[in-house]
Amino acid sequence: MAKELIRLVNCQMAFDDEIVLDSINLYINDKEFLTLLGPSGCGKTTTLRIIGGFLQPTSGDVLFDGERINDVPPHRRKVNTVFQKYALFPHLDVYDNIAFGLRIAKLPEDEVDRRVTEMLGIVSLKGFEDRKISSLSGGQQQRVAIARALVNRPKVLLLDEPLGALDLRLRKDMQNELKRIQQAMGITFIYVTHDQEEALSMSDTIVVMDKGKIQQIGRPEDIYNEPKNAFVADFIGESNILDGIMRADRLVEFFGRKFVCVDSGFEKDEPVDVVIRPEDIDIVAPDAGHLCGTVTSVTFKGVHYDTIVDFKGFKWLIQTTDFCPEGSVIGIRLNPEDIHIMHKSEYSGMFGDYSSYSAEYDEIADPEYTEEEDDSESREEERNEE
Amino acid sequence: MKRFNFVFTVIVMLFLYIPMIVLGVASFNAGTDIAVFKGFTLENYSELFVDKTLIPLLLNSLILAVLSSLIATVLGTMASMGIHSMGRRMRSLTMGMTNIPLTNPEIVTGVSMGLLFAFIGIILKTQNVLGFTTLLIAHVTFNLPYVILSVMPKLTQMDPNLEEAALDLGCTPRQAFFKVVLHEILPGIISGALMAFTMSLDDFVISYFVYGPSFRTLPLEIYSMVKKPLQPKIYALFTLLFISILLVMCVMNLLQARDEKRGHNLTHKRRRNV
Ligand SMILES: Nc1ncnc2c1ncn2[C@@H]1O[C@H](COP(=O)(O)OP(=O)(O)OP(=O)(O)O)[C@@H](O)[C@H]1O
Ligand SMILES: [Mg+2]
């Protein structure tokens, strides 16, 4: 197992009595790709700034290789940062921006030249050496910022939404490129994003944050399949979240029916949140299902239909490739492994009800993605329908 | 309306520049009577350059202005960095306190400085504390707020991440300042220095209370002459001074315009990227 590199112990951060980070406990292994994921204002940048040394936590410790580094200034930390707003030096051109760190480290000029040129190739900015920063587009500036940090071959790279300004194609390319560099150079990445898809596809570990607290830490699969609370379930993907009661280990009751599930370790008769992912639900004939409901709306989404079904006044989102017209009565079957049970939390009841569903997802990472890439498939599907 | 505005502007300009024009013309006048132009001559200028008293005094003034504005610029920039790194409340308090001396009548500043030096003289038990040092201290003091006032906005406009990026890339705080921050605030520093230089060069009121016989400046000498009729070579001297200051101001405006254009480009860019 990789060894631990950075650890935050009970870190708290307050600005003028306003607590923006609350008892953060987190460890990051050497060569790990760890992503901080959460909505705007949840404290992602603040966490990065604490690791980078630009902020001192109000209380708590920051450990690097087991040593407390709270008081170590940024320039003595083996960490480089890609800033959210690039922070490129306007008085230097592209080349000199990238060479900045190497020259501070007093590397011989031919070595500097070799590494800067190599880096320019990696971020596809060959030929831009002499351009002024102000003459670059947002995406180009972002790539200069990545190059300026990476060229120093830091032990840890902090990236604050490094791909936010790139268009879809470039973003996909850079995602692959960053992941490749990270593995090839063996750098620990601490990556900030609010794009859940980016987080799921790139990370070894995801840290889901909200309101200055860590909601869940885990591998992408775990975060998706076993969310800890209603916030995580809703923020990562789409979820139907229902009130249920745990009747026994592996037996949950909701909508007045008992269902077999795979979760255990709850109190008997404990009220719980039940998560059912829209894509896990099987549609069957009304009399063959566990539950029976009426379709209230259907939206074509490309690979699937978003079908809203009313079950006794509670509306579910079902993603299915079968077209069920509005007004039809359908049955659904739930397999034990499709039902995920969570303890009640402060977020219970706030998410997972699609009664006010509109055709837009509430959290679309790439608006173009669903349209562009899925269009061809969907046309075919429609033809098959007929 | 437009026509009226134009005429009005011309009148204001005339009011502002007629005295200087009169001075310029007088400096080339062969006669001593201001009312009659007796013919063009450069004699006043040549007389000025062989003058044994005026030129050394002008040099004194220049030395004092250069030194005091340099010191004020360095100190003021350092102070600005300090104020900038303060918390919001402390910062506005300090800026308020920096601004007060600007609105303080010069004569009050002068008298209080004179008193302070007299007091120090008594403590040190010497008769003549007043001299170059006291003049320099006084000039640096009244120049400081001007420097701070023109450097602070540059610091506030600067992206705070720039300094952090420099530190992140291995700069010590000192290197970060000289390699990055200084470049960003340079226009503010230069205009602050130029302003301080001109303020110092023509100061009479404050200097009057703190100068000693060992070191006199040009404005002090001129004011002592006003009782007697002014010699025409003084006109020549002032014409030269006016032209120098005009040049300095032009450079300053040019710098400012260039800086604004750069800032404008940046905001323009940013808007497009959103
Ligand atoms: N210097 C500061 N002074 C006061 N409040 C601050 C400061 N920096 C951050 N905050 C507050 O801390 C909270 C978290 O900010 P942070 O920048 O960490 O959010 P974030 O998760 O990075 O959001 P985003 O995705 O929008 O970048 C916000 O409410 C913000 O207003
Ligand atoms: Mg942020």
Coordinates of N, CA and C in Angstrom, one line a residue, chain A residues 16 49 54 74-75 79-81 83 85 87-91 100-101 104 106 134-138 141 148-149 152, chain B residues 88-89 159 161-173 175 179-181 183-184 262 265-266 269 272-273:
Chain A
D16 N -13.4 35.9 10.2 CA -14.2 36.8 11.0 C -15.4 36.0 11.7
R49 N -5.7 25.9 -0.1 CA -4.8 27.0 0.4 C -4.2 26.6 1.7
F54 N -0.9 28.9 2.1 CA -1.3 30.3 2.0 C -2.2 30.7 3.2
P74 N 4.9 28.9 2.3 CA 4.6 28.2 1.0 C 5.9 27.9 0.2
H75 N 6.9 28.8 0.2 CA 8.0 28.6 -0.7 C 8.9 27.5 -0.2
V79 N 5.3 21.6 -2.8 CA 3.9 21.6 -3.3 C 3.8 22.7 -4.4
N80 N 3.2 22.5 -5.5 CA 3.0 23.6 -6.5 C 1.5 23.6 -6.7
T81 N 1.0 24.8 -7.1 CA -0.4 25.1 -7.2 C -0.8 25.6 -8.6
F83 N -3.6 27.8 -9.9 CA -4.6 28.6 -9.2 C -5.9 28.6 -10.1
K85 N -7.8 31.1 -10.7 CA -7.8 32.2 -11.6 C -6.5 32.4 -12.3
A87 N -3.5 33.2 -12.2 CA -2.5 34.0 -11.6 C -1.2 33.9 -12.3
L88 N -1.2 34.1 -13.6 CA 0.0 34.2 -14.5 C 0.6 35.6 -14.3
F89 N 1.9 35.7 -14.5 CA 2.6 36.9 -14.3 C 2.4 37.8 -15.6
P90 N 1.7 38.9 -15.6 CA 1.4 39.6 -16.8 C 2.6 40.3 -17.4
H91 N 3.7 40.5 -16.6 CA 4.8 41.2 -17.2 C 5.8 40.2 -17.9
F100 N 9.7 30.3 -14.8 CA 9.9 31.1 -13.6 C 10.4 30.2 -12.4
G101 N 9.7 29.1 -12.1 CA 10.1 28.3 -10.9 C 11.5 27.7 -11.1
I104 N 14.1 30.3 -10.5 CA 14.2 30.6 -9.0 C 15.0 29.5 -8.4
K106 N 17.4 28.1 -9.7 CA 18.7 28.3 -10.3 C 19.2 27.1 -11.0
S134 N -1.6 38.5 -21.8 CA -2.9 39.1 -22.0 C -3.5 38.8 -23.4
S135 N -2.6 38.3 -24.3 CA -3.1 38.0 -25.6 C -3.6 36.6 -25.8
L136 N -3.6 35.8 -24.6 CA -4.0 34.4 -24.7 C -5.5 34.3 -24.3
S137 N -6.2 33.3 -24.9 CA -7.5 33.0 -24.5 C -7.5 32.3 -23.1
G138 N -8.7 32.3 -22.5 CA -8.8 31.7 -21.1 C -8.3 30.3 -21.1
Q141 N -4.5 30.3 -21.3 CA -3.9 30.7 -20.0 C -3.9 29.6 -19.0
R148 N 3.2 25.8 -15.9 CA 4.1 26.5 -15.0 C 4.3 25.8 -13.7
A149 N 3.2 25.1 -13.2 CA 3.3 24.3 -12.0 C 4.0 23.0 -12.2
N152 N 8.0 22.1 -12.6 CA 8.9 22.0 -11.4 C 8.9 20.6 -10.9
Chain B
R88 N -9.2 44.2 7.1 CA -10.0 45.2 6.4 C -10.2 46.5 7.3
R89 N -10.5 46.2 8.6 CA -10.8 47.4 9.5 C -9.5 48.2 9.7
D159 N -4.1 41.2 -8.6 CA -4.6 39.9 -8.2 C -3.8 39.3 -7.1
N161 N -3.5 36.6 -5.9 CA -2.9 35.3 -6.2 C -1.5 35.4 -6.8
L162 N -1.2 36.6 -7.4 CA 0.1 36.7 -8.1 C 1.2 36.5 -7.1
E163 N 1.1 37.2 -6.0 CA 2.2 37.1 -5.0 C 2.3 35.6 -4.5
E164 N 1.1 35.0 -4.3 CA 1.1 33.7 -3.8 C 1.7 32.7 -4.9
A165 N 1.4 33.0 -6.1 CA 1.9 32.1 -7.2 C 3.5 32.2 -7.1
A166 N 4.0 33.4 -6.9 CA 5.5 33.5 -6.9 C 6.0 32.7 -5.7
L167 N 5.4 32.9 -4.5 CA 5.8 32.1 -3.3 C 5.7 30.6 -3.6
D168 N 4.6 30.2 -4.3 CA 4.4 28.8 -4.6 C 5.5 28.3 -5.4
L169 N 6.0 29.1 -6.3 CA 7.1 28.6 -7.3 C 8.5 28.8 -6.6
G170 N 8.5 29.0 -5.3 CA 9.8 29.0 -4.7 C 10.4 30.3 -4.3
C171 N 9.8 31.4 -4.6 CA 10.3 32.7 -4.2 C 10.2 32.9 -2.7
T172 N 11.3 33.5 -2.1 CA 11.1 34.0 -0.8 C 10.2 35.2 -0.9
P173 N 9.6 35.7 0.2 CA 8.7 36.9 0.2 C 9.4 38.0 -0.5
Q175 N 12.0 37.9 -2.8 CA 12.0 37.7 -4.3 C 10.6 37.9 -4.9
K179 N 10.4 40.3 -8.0 CA 10.2 39.7 -9.3 C 8.8 39.8 -9.8
V180 N 7.8 40.0 -8.9 CA 6.4 40.0 -9.4 C 5.6 41.3 -8.9
V181 N 5.5 41.5 -7.6 CA 4.7 42.5 -7.1 C 5.1 43.9 -7.6
H183 N 6.6 44.8 -10.3 CA 6.2 45.0 -11.7 C 4.8 45.5 -11.8
E184 N 4.0 44.9 -10.9 CA 2.5 45.2 -11.0 C 2.2 46.7 -10.5
R262 N -3.7 49.3 -20.6 CA -3.4 47.9 -20.2 C -4.5 47.3 -19.4
N265 N -7.6 46.7 -21.4 CA -7.4 45.4 -22.2 C -7.7 44.2 -21.4
L266 N -7.2 44.2 -20.2 CA -7.3 43.1 -19.3 C -8.8 42.8 -19.0
K269 N -10.6 41.5 -21.9 CA -10.3 40.0 -22.1 C -11.2 39.2 -21.2
R272 N -14.7 38.7 -22.0 CA -14.9 37.8 -23.1 C -14.8 36.3 -22.7
N273 N -13.9 36.1 -21.7 CA -13.7 34.7 -21.4 C -14.8 34.1 -20.5

